[in-house]
PDB file of C-alpha atoms in Angstrom:
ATOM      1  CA  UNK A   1       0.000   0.000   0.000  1.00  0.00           C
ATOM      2  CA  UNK A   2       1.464   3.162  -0.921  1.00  0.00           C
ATOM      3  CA  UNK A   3       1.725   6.004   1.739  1.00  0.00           C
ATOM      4  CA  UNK A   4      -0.601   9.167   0.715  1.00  0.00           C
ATOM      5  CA  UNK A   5      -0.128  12.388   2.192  1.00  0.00           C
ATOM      6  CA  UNK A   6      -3.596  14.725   3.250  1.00  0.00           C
ATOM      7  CA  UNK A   7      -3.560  16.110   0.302  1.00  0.00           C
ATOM      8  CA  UNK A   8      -4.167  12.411  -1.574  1.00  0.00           C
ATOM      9  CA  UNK A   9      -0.855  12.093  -3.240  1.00  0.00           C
ATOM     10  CA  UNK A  10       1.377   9.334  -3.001  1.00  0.00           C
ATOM     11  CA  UNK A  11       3.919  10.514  -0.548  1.00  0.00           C
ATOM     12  CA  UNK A  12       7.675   8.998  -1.739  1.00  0.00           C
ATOM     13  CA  UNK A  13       9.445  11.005   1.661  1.00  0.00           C
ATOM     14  CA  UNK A  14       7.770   9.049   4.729  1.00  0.00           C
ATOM     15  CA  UNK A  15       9.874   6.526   5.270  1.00  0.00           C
ATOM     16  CA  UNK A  16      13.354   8.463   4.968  1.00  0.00           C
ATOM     17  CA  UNK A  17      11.630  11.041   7.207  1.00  0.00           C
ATOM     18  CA  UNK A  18      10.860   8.437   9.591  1.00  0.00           C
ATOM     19  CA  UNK A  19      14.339   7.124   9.382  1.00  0.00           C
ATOM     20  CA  UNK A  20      15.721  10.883  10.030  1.00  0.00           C
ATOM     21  CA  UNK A  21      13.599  11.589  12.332  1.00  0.00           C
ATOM     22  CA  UNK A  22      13.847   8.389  14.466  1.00  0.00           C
ATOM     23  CA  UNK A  23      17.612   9.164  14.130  1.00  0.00           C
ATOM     24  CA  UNK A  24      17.242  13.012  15.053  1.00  0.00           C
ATOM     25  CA  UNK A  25      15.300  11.899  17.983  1.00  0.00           C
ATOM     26  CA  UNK A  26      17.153   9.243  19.495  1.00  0.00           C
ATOM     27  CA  UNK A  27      20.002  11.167  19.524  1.00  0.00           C
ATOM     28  CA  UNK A  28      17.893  14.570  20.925  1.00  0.00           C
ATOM     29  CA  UNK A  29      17.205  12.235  23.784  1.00  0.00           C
ATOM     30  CA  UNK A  30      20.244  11.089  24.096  1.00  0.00           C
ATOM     31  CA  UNK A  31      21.862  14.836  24.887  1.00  0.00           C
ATOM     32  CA  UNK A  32      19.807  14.434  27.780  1.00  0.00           C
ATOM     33  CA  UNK A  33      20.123  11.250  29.281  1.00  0.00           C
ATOM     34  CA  UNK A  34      23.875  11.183  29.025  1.00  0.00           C
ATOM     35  CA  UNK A  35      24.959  14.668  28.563  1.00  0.00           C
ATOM     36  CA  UNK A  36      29.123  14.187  29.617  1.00  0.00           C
ATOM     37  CA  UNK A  37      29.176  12.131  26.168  1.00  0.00           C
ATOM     38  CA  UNK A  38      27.796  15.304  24.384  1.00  0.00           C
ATOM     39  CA  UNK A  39      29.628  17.713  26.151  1.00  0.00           C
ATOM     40  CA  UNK A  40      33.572  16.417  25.134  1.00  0.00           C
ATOM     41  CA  UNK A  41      32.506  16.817  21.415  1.00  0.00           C
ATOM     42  CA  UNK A  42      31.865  20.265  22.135  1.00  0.00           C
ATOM     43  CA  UNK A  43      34.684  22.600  20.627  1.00  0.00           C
ATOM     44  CA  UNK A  44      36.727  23.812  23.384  1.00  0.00           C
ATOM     45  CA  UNK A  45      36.916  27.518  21.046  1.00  0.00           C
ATOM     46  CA  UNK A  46      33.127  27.749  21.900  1.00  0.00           C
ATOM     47  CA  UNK A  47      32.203  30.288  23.943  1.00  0.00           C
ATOM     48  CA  UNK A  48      29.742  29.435  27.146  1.00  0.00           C
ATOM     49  CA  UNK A  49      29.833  26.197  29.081  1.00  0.00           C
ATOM     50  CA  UNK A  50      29.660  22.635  26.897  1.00  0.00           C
ATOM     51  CA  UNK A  51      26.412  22.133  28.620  1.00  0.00           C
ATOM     52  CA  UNK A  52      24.667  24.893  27.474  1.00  0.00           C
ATOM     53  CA  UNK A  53      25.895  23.263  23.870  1.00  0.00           C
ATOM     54  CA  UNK A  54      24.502  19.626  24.914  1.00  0.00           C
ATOM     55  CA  UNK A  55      21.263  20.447  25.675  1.00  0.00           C
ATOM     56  CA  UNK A  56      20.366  22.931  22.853  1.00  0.00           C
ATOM     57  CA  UNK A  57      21.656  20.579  20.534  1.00  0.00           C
ATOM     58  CA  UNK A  58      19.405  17.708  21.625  1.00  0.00           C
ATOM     59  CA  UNK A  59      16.402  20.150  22.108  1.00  0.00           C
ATOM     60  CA  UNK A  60      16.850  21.354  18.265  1.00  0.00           C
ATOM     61  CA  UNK A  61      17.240  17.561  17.296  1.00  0.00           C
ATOM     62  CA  UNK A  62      14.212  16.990  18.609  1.00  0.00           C
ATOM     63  CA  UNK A  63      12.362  19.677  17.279  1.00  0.00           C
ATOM     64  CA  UNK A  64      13.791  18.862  13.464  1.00  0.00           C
ATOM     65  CA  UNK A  65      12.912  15.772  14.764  1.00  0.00           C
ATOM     66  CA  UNK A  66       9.288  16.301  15.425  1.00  0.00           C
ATOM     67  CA  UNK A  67       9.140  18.282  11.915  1.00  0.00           C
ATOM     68  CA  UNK A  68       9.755  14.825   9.341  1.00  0.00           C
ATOM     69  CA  UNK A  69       6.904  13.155  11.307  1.00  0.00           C
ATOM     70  CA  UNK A  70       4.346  15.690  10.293  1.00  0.00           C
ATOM     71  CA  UNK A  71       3.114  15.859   6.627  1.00  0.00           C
ATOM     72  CA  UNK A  72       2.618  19.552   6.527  1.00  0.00           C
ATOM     73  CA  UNK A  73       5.607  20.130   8.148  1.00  0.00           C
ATOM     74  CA  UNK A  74       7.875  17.859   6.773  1.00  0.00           C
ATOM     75  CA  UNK A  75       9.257  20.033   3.851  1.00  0.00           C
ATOM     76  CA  UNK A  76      10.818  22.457   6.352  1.00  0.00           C
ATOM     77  CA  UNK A  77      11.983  19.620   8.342  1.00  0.00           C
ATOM     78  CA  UNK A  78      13.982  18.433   5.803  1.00  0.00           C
ATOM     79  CA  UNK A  79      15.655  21.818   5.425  1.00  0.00           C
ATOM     80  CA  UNK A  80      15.856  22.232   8.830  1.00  0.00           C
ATOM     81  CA  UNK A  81      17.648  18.669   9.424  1.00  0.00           C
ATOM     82  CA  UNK A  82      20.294  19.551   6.642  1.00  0.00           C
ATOM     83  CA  UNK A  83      21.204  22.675   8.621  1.00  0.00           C
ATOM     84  CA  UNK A  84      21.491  20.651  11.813  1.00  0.00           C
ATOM     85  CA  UNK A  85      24.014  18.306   9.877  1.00  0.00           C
ATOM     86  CA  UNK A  86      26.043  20.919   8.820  1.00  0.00           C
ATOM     87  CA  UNK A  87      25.551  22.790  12.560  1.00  0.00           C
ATOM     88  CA  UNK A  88      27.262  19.734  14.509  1.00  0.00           C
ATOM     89  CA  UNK A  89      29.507  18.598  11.711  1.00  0.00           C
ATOM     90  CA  UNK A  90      32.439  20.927  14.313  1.00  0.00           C
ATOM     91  CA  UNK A  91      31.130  18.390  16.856  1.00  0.00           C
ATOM     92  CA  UNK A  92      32.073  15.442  14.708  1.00  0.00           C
ATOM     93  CA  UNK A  93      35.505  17.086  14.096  1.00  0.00           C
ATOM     94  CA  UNK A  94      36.334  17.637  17.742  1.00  0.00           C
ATOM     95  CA  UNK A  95      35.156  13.946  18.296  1.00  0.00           C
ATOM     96  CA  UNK A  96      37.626  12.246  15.438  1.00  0.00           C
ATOM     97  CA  UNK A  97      40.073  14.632  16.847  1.00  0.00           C
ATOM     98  CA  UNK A  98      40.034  13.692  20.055  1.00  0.00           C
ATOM     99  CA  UNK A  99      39.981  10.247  19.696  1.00  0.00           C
ATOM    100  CA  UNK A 100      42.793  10.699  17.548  1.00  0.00           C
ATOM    101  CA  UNK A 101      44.580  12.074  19.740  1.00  0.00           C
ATOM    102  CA  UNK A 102      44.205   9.590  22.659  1.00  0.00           C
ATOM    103  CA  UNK A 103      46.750   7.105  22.939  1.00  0.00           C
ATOM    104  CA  UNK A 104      44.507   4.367  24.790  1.00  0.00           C
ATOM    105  CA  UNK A 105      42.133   4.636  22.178  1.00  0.00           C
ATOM    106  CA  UNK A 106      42.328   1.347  20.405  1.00  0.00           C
ATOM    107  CA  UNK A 107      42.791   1.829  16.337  1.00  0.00           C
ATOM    108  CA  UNK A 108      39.933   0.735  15.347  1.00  0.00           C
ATOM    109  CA  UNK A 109      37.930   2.970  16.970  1.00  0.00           C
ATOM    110  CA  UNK A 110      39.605   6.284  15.643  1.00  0.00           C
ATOM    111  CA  UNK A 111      39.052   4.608  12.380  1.00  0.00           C
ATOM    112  CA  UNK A 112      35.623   4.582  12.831  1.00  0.00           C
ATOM    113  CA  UNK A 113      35.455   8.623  13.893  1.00  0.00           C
ATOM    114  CA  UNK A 114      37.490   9.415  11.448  1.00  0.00           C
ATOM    115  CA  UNK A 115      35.509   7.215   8.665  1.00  0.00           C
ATOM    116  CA  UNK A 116      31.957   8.554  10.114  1.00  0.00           C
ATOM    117  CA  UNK A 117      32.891  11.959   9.278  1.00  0.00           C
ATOM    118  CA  UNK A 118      32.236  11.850   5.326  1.00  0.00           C
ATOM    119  CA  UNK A 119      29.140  10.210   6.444  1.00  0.00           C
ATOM    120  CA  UNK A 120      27.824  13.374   7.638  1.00  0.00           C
ATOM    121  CA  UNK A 121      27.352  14.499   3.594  1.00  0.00           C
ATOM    122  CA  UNK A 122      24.618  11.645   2.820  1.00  0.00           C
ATOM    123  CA  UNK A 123      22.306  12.478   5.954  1.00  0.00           C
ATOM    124  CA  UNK A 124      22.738  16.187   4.652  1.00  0.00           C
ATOM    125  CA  UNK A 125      22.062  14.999   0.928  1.00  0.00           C
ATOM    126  CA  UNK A 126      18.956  12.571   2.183  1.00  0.00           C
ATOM    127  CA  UNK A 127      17.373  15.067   4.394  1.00  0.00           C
ATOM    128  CA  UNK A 128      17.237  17.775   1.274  1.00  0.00           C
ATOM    129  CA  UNK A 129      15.738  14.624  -0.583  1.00  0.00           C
ATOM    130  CA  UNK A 130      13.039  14.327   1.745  1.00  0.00           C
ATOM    131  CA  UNK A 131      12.290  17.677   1.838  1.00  0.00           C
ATOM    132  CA  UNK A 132      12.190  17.728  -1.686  1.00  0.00           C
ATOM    133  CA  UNK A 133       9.919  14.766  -1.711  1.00  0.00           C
ATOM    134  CA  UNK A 134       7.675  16.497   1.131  1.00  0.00           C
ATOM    135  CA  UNK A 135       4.105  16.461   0.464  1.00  0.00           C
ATOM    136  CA  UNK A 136       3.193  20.419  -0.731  1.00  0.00           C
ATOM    137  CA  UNK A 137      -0.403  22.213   0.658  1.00  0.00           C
TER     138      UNK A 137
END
C-alpha cells in the first residue's frame, strides 16, 4: 500500500523522514540522558559552558525531529535537518580529533570517527531529498 499524504498524493518522503527523524530523535534524547558524552565533542573555542551546547543541541534535534513526522511540516523539516548536519559537523571534528589524539584509544575505533565523518554528507544529501519529496499544501 502506498503512503498518501492529506492532500491524496502518493507521498515517496515518509519513510526516509521516519528514518531521520527516528535518528534526530534518538540522539535529541540522548543529549539528555547522558549529557558528559555530548559535552567532550563540544569545541573547546566555543564560547559558554559545553552544557549549554549539549542540551540545545538535543532540544533542536528533537524539534527537526518532530518536523519529518508531520506531513505539513515535513518540507521544512527536511531543510531544517540539513542545517542541523552541517551545525554539529564541528562536533564530529572535535570527536575524530580527540579520539585521535588519545593514545589508549584502540585503532579501530579512531578509524571509525574518522571514517563517520564523510558520512555526515549523505544524511545532509537525504534530508534535502526528503524535503524535496515532502508532500506540498
Amino acid at each position: 500500500m502506498a503512503d498518501i499524504s492529506p492532500a491524496g498524493a502518493p507521498d515517496s518522503g515518509r519513510t526516509p523522514a521516519f528514518r531521520l527523524a527516528a535518528l534526530l530523535l534518538g540522539a535529541g534524547v540522548m543529549h539528555f540522558l547522558i549529557p558528559e558524552q555530548f559535552d567532550s565533542t563540544i569545541p573547546p573555542q566555543l564560547p559558554g559552558k559545553a552544557r549549554s551546547y549539549t542540551y540545545w543541541s538535543g532540544i533542536a534535534e528533537i524539534g527537526v525531529g518532530t518536523t519529518l513526522l508531520i506531513p505539513r511540516t515535513r518540507r521544512l523539516g527536511g531543510r531544517l535537518a540539513a542545517l542541523l548536519f552541517i551545525a554539529v559537523f564541528p562536533a564530529n571534528i572535535q570527536l575524530a580529533v580527540d579520539t585521535i589524539r588519545n593514545p589508549k584509544a584502540p585503532a579501530a575505533l579512531k578509524a571509525v570517527w574518522l571514517l563517520r565523518l564523510p558520512m555526515q554528507w549523505p544524511l545532509i544529501s537525504r534530508a534535502l531529498a526528503v524535503s524535496r519529496r515532502a508532500p506540498r499544501d
